[in-house]
CSV table of C-alpha atoms in Angstrom, one decimal:
chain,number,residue,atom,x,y,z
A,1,UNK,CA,-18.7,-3.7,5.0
A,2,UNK,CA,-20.6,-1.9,2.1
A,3,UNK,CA,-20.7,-5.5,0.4
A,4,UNK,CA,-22.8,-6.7,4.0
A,5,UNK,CA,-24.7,-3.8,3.9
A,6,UNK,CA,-26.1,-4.4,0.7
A,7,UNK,CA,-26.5,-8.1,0.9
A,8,UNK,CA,-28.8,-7.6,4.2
A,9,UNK,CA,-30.8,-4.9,2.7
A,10,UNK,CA,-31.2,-7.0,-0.6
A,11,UNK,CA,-32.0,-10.1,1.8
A,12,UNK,CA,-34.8,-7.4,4.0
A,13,UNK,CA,-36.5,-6.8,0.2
A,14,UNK,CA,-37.1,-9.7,-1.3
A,15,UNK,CA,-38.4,-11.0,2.6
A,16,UNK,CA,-40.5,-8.3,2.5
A,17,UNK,CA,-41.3,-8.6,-1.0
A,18,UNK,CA,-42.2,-12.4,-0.6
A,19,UNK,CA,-44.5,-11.5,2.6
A,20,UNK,CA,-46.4,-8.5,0.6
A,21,UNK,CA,-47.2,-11.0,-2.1
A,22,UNK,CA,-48.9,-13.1,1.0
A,23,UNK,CA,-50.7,-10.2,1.9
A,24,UNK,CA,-51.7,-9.3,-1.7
A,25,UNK,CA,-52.9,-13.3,-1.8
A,26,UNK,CA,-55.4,-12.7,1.1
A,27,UNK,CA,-53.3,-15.8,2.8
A,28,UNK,CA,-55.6,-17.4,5.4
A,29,UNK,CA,-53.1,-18.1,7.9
A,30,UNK,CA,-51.8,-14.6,7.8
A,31,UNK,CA,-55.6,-13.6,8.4
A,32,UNK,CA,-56.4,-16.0,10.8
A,33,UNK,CA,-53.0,-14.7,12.9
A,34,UNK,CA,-53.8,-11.2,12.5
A,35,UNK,CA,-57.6,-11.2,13.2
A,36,UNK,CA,-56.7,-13.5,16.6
A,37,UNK,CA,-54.0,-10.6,17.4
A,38,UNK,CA,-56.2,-7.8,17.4
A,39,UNK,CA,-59.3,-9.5,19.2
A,40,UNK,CA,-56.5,-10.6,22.0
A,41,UNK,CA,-54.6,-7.3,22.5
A,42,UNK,CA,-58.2,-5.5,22.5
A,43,UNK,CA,-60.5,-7.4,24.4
A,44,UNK,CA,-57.3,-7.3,27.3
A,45,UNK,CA,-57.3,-3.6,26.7
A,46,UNK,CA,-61.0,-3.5,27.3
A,47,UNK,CA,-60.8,-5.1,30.4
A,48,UNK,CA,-57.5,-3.4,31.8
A,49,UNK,CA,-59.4,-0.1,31.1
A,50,UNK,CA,-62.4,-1.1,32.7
A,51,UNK,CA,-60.8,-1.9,36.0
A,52,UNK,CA,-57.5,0.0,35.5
A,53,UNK,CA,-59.3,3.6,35.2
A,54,UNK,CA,-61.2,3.5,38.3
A,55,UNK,CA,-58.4,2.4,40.5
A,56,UNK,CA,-56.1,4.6,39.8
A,57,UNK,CA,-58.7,7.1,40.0
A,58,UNK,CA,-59.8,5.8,43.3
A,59,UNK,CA,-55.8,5.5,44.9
A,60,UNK,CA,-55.6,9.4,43.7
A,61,UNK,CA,-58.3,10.7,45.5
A,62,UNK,CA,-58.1,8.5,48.6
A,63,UNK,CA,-56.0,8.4,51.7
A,64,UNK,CA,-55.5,5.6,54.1
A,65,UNK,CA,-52.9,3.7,55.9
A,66,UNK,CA,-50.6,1.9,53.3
A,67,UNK,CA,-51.6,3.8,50.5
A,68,UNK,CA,-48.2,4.9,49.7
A,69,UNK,CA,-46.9,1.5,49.7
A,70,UNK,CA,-50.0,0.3,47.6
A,71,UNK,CA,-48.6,3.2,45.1
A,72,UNK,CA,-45.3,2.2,45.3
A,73,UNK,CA,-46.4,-1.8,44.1
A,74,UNK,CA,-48.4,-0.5,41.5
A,75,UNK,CA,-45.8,1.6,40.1
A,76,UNK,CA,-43.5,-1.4,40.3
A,77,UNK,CA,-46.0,-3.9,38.5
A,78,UNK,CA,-45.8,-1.8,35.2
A,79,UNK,CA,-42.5,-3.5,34.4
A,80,UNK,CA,-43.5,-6.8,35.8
A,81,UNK,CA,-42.1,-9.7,33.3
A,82,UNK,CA,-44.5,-11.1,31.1
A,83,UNK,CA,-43.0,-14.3,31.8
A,84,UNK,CA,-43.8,-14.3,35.4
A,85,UNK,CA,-47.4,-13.2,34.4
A,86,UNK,CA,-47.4,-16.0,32.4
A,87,UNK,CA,-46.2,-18.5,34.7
A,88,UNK,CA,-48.4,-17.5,37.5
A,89,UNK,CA,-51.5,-17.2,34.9
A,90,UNK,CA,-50.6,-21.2,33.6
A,91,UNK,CA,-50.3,-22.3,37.7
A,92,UNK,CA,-53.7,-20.7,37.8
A,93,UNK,CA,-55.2,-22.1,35.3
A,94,UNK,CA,-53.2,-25.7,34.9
A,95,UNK,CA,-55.4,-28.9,36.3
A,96,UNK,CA,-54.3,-28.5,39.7
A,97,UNK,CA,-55.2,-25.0,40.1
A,98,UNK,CA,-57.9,-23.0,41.3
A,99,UNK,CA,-59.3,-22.5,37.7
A,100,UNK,CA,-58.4,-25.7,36.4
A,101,UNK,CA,-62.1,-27.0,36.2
A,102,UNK,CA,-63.0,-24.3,33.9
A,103,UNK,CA,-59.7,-25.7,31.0
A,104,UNK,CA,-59.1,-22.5,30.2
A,105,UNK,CA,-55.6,-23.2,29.3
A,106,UNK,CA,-53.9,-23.0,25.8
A,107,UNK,CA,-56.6,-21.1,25.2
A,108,UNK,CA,-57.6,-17.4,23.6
A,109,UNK,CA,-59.6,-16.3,26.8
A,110,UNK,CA,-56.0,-17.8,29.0
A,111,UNK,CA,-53.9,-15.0,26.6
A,112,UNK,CA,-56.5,-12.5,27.4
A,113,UNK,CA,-56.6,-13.2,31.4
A,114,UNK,CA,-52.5,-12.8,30.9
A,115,UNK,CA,-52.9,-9.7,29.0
A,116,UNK,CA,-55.1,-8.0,31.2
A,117,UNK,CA,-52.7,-8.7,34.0
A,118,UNK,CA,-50.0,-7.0,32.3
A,119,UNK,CA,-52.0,-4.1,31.2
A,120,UNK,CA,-54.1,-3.7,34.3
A,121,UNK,CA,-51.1,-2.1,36.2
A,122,UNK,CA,-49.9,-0.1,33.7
A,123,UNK,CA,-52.8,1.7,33.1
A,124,UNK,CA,-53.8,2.0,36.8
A,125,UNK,CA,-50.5,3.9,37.4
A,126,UNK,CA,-50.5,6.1,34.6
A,127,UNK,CA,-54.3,7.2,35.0
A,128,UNK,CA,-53.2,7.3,39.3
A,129,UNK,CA,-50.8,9.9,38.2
A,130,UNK,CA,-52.9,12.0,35.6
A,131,UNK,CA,-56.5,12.0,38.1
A,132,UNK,CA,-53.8,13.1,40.9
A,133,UNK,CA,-52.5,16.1,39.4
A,134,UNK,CA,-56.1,16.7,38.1
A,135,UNK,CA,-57.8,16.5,42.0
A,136,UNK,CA,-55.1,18.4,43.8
A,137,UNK,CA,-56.1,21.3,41.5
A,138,UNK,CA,-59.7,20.7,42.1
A,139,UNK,CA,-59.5,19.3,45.9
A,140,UNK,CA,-60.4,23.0,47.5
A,141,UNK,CA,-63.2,23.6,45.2
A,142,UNK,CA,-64.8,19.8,45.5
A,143,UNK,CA,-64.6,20.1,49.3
A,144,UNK,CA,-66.0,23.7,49.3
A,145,UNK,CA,-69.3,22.2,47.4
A,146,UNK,CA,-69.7,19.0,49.2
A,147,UNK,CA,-68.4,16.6,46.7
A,148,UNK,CA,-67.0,13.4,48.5
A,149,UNK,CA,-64.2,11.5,47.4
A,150,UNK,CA,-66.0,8.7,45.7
A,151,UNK,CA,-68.4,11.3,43.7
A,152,UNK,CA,-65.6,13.1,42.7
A,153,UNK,CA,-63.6,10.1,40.8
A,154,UNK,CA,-66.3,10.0,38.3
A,155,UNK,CA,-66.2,13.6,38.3
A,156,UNK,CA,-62.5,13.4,37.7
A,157,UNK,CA,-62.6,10.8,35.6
A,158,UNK,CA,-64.8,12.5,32.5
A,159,UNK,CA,-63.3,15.6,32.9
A,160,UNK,CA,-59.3,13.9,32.4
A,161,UNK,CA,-61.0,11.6,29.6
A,162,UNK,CA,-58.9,12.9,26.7
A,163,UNK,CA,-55.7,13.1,28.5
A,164,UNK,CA,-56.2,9.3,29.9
A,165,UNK,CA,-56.2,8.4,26.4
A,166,UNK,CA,-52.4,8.0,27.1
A,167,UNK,CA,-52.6,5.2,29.7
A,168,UNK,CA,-55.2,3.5,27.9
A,169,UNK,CA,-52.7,3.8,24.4
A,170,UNK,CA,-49.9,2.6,27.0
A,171,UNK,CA,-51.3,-0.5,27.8
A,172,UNK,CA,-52.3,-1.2,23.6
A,173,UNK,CA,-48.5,-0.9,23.3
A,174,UNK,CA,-48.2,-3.2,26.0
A,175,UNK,CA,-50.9,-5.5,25.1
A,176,UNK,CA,-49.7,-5.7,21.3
A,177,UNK,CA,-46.0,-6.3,21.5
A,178,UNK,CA,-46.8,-9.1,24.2
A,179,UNK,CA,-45.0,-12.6,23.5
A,180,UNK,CA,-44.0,-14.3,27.0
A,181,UNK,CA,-46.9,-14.6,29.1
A,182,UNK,CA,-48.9,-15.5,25.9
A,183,UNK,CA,-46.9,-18.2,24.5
A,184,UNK,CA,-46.9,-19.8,28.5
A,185,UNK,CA,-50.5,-20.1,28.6
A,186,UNK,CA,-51.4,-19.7,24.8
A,187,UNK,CA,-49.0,-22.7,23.8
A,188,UNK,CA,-49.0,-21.2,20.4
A,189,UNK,CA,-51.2,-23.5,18.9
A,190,UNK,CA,-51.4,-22.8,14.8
A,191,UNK,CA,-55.0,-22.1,13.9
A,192,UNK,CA,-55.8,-21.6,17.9
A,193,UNK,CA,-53.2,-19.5,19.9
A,194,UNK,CA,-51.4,-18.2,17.5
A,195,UNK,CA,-50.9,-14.5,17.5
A,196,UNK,CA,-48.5,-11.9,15.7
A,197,UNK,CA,-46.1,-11.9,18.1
A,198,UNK,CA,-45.6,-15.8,18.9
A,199,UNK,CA,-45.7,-16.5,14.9
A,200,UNK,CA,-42.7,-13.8,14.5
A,201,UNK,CA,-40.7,-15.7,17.0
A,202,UNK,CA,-41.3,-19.0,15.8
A,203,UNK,CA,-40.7,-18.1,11.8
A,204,UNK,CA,-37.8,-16.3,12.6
A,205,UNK,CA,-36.7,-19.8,14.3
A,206,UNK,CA,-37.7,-21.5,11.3
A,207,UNK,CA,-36.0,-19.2,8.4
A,208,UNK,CA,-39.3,-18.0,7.3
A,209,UNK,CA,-38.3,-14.3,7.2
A,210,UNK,CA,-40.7,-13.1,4.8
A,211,UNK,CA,-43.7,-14.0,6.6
A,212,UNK,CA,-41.9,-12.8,10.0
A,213,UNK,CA,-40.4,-9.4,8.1
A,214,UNK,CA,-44.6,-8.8,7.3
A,215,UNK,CA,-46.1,-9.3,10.4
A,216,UNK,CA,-43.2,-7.0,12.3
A,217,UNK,CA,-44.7,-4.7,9.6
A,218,UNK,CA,-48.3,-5.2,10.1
A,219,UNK,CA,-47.8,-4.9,13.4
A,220,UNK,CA,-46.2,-2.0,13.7
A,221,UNK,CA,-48.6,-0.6,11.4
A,222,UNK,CA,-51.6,-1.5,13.5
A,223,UNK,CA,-50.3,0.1,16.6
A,224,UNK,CA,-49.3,3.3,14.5
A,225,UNK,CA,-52.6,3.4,12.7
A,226,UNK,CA,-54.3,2.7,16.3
A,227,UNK,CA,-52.6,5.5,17.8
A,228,UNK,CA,-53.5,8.1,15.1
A,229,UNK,CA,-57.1,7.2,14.9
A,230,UNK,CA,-57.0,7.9,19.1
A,231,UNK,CA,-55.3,11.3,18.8
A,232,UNK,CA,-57.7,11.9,15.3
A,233,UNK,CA,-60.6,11.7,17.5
A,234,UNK,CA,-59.4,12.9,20.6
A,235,UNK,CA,-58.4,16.2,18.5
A,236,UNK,CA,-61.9,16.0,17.8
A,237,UNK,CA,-63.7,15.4,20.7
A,238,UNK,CA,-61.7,18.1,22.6
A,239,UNK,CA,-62.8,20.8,19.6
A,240,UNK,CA,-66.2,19.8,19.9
A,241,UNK,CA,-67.0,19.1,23.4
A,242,UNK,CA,-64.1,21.5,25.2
């Protein structure tokens, strides 16, 4: 067992080894992958957060028949299958759909509609929960003043800004570590539609573990590095602005 042990850790070095030397080369490809990745996962985090903030903002502060259930379906979306994103995002987009016309498919702008309908929900929820805790704290003295409902999600909405930081780093997580939906409607084209993810599955497929051992590592590193420069400035912010 010890014998194993050693032989896969020996193995995970010189992979990893191999792949740093990549890096250290400035490979192209590895570039290319990398720089696609991150304008992907954040242009479908921009958009999630754009539209995600305000409705869950908006389904905490509102009440109407069927809200509960509306609740209830969002809450449910956050783990919906990326495959089934993907699927219904390549009907939508395939020749005989509705968007067909536009050949948006196998595309960069087809992964980022299919990330932004994963990340969409997630955020929604999360931020629906936070601006709900926030308003029934705040619901007697908004009413006593005159604020209406409406008014008071943008109200809401700056004064929970650093602690929606969570949803919005909930969908990056989301966003980043996505592989099903994207390789539907992505087709993982090299030097097109290739991202991080798709290239780590189809290396590993193909043997090449050193260059699927690095970008696990970038990766990860990205995310990490992501998440400290949030909570490094949200730190900030909440010194200098309360």
């Amino acid at each position: 067992m010890r014998q194993r042990n050693s032989a896969w850790l020996i193995a995970l070095t010189v992979c990893g080894s191999a792949g740093y030397v990549l890096l250290a080369d400035c490979d192209p490809r590895l570039l290319e992958i990398v720089g696609l990745s991150l304008f992907v996962s954040l242009s479908a985090l921009c958009i999630g957060a754009l539209l995600g903030l305000p409705l869950g903002a908006w389904l905490a502060v509102s009440r109407f028949p069927g809200r509960t259930a509306l609740v209830v379906a969002l809450n449910a979306l956050m783990g919906l299958p990326s495959v089934v994103v993907g699927v219904l995002v390549y009907l939508a987009l395939s020749r005989s759909g509705p968007l067909g016309s536009f050949g948006l498919l196998y595309s960069p702008t087809a992964m980022v509609i299919a990330q932004s309908a994963l990340v969409l929900p997630l955020i929604a929820a999360v931020a629906r929960q936070i601006i709900e805790d926030a308003w029934q704290e705040y619901a007697p003295e908004f009413s006593l003043i005159g604020i209406g409902r409406l008014h008071a999600v943008g109200l809401l909405l700056a004064d929970c800004r650093f602690s929606l930081t969570v949803a919005t780093l909930a969908g990056l997580g989301r966003a980043m570590s996505e592989v099903g939906a994207v390789m539907i409607v992505g087709g993982n084209i090299e030097g097109y539609t290739r991202v991080m993810t798709t290239a780590i599955a189809l290396e590993t497929s193909k043997g090449d573990l050193a260059l699927s051992i690095l970008l696990g590592c970038i990766l990860m590193t990205i995310i990490l590095g992501l998440n400290v420069i949030a909570h490094a400035l949200r730190t900030w912010a909440s010194r200098r602005y309360g």
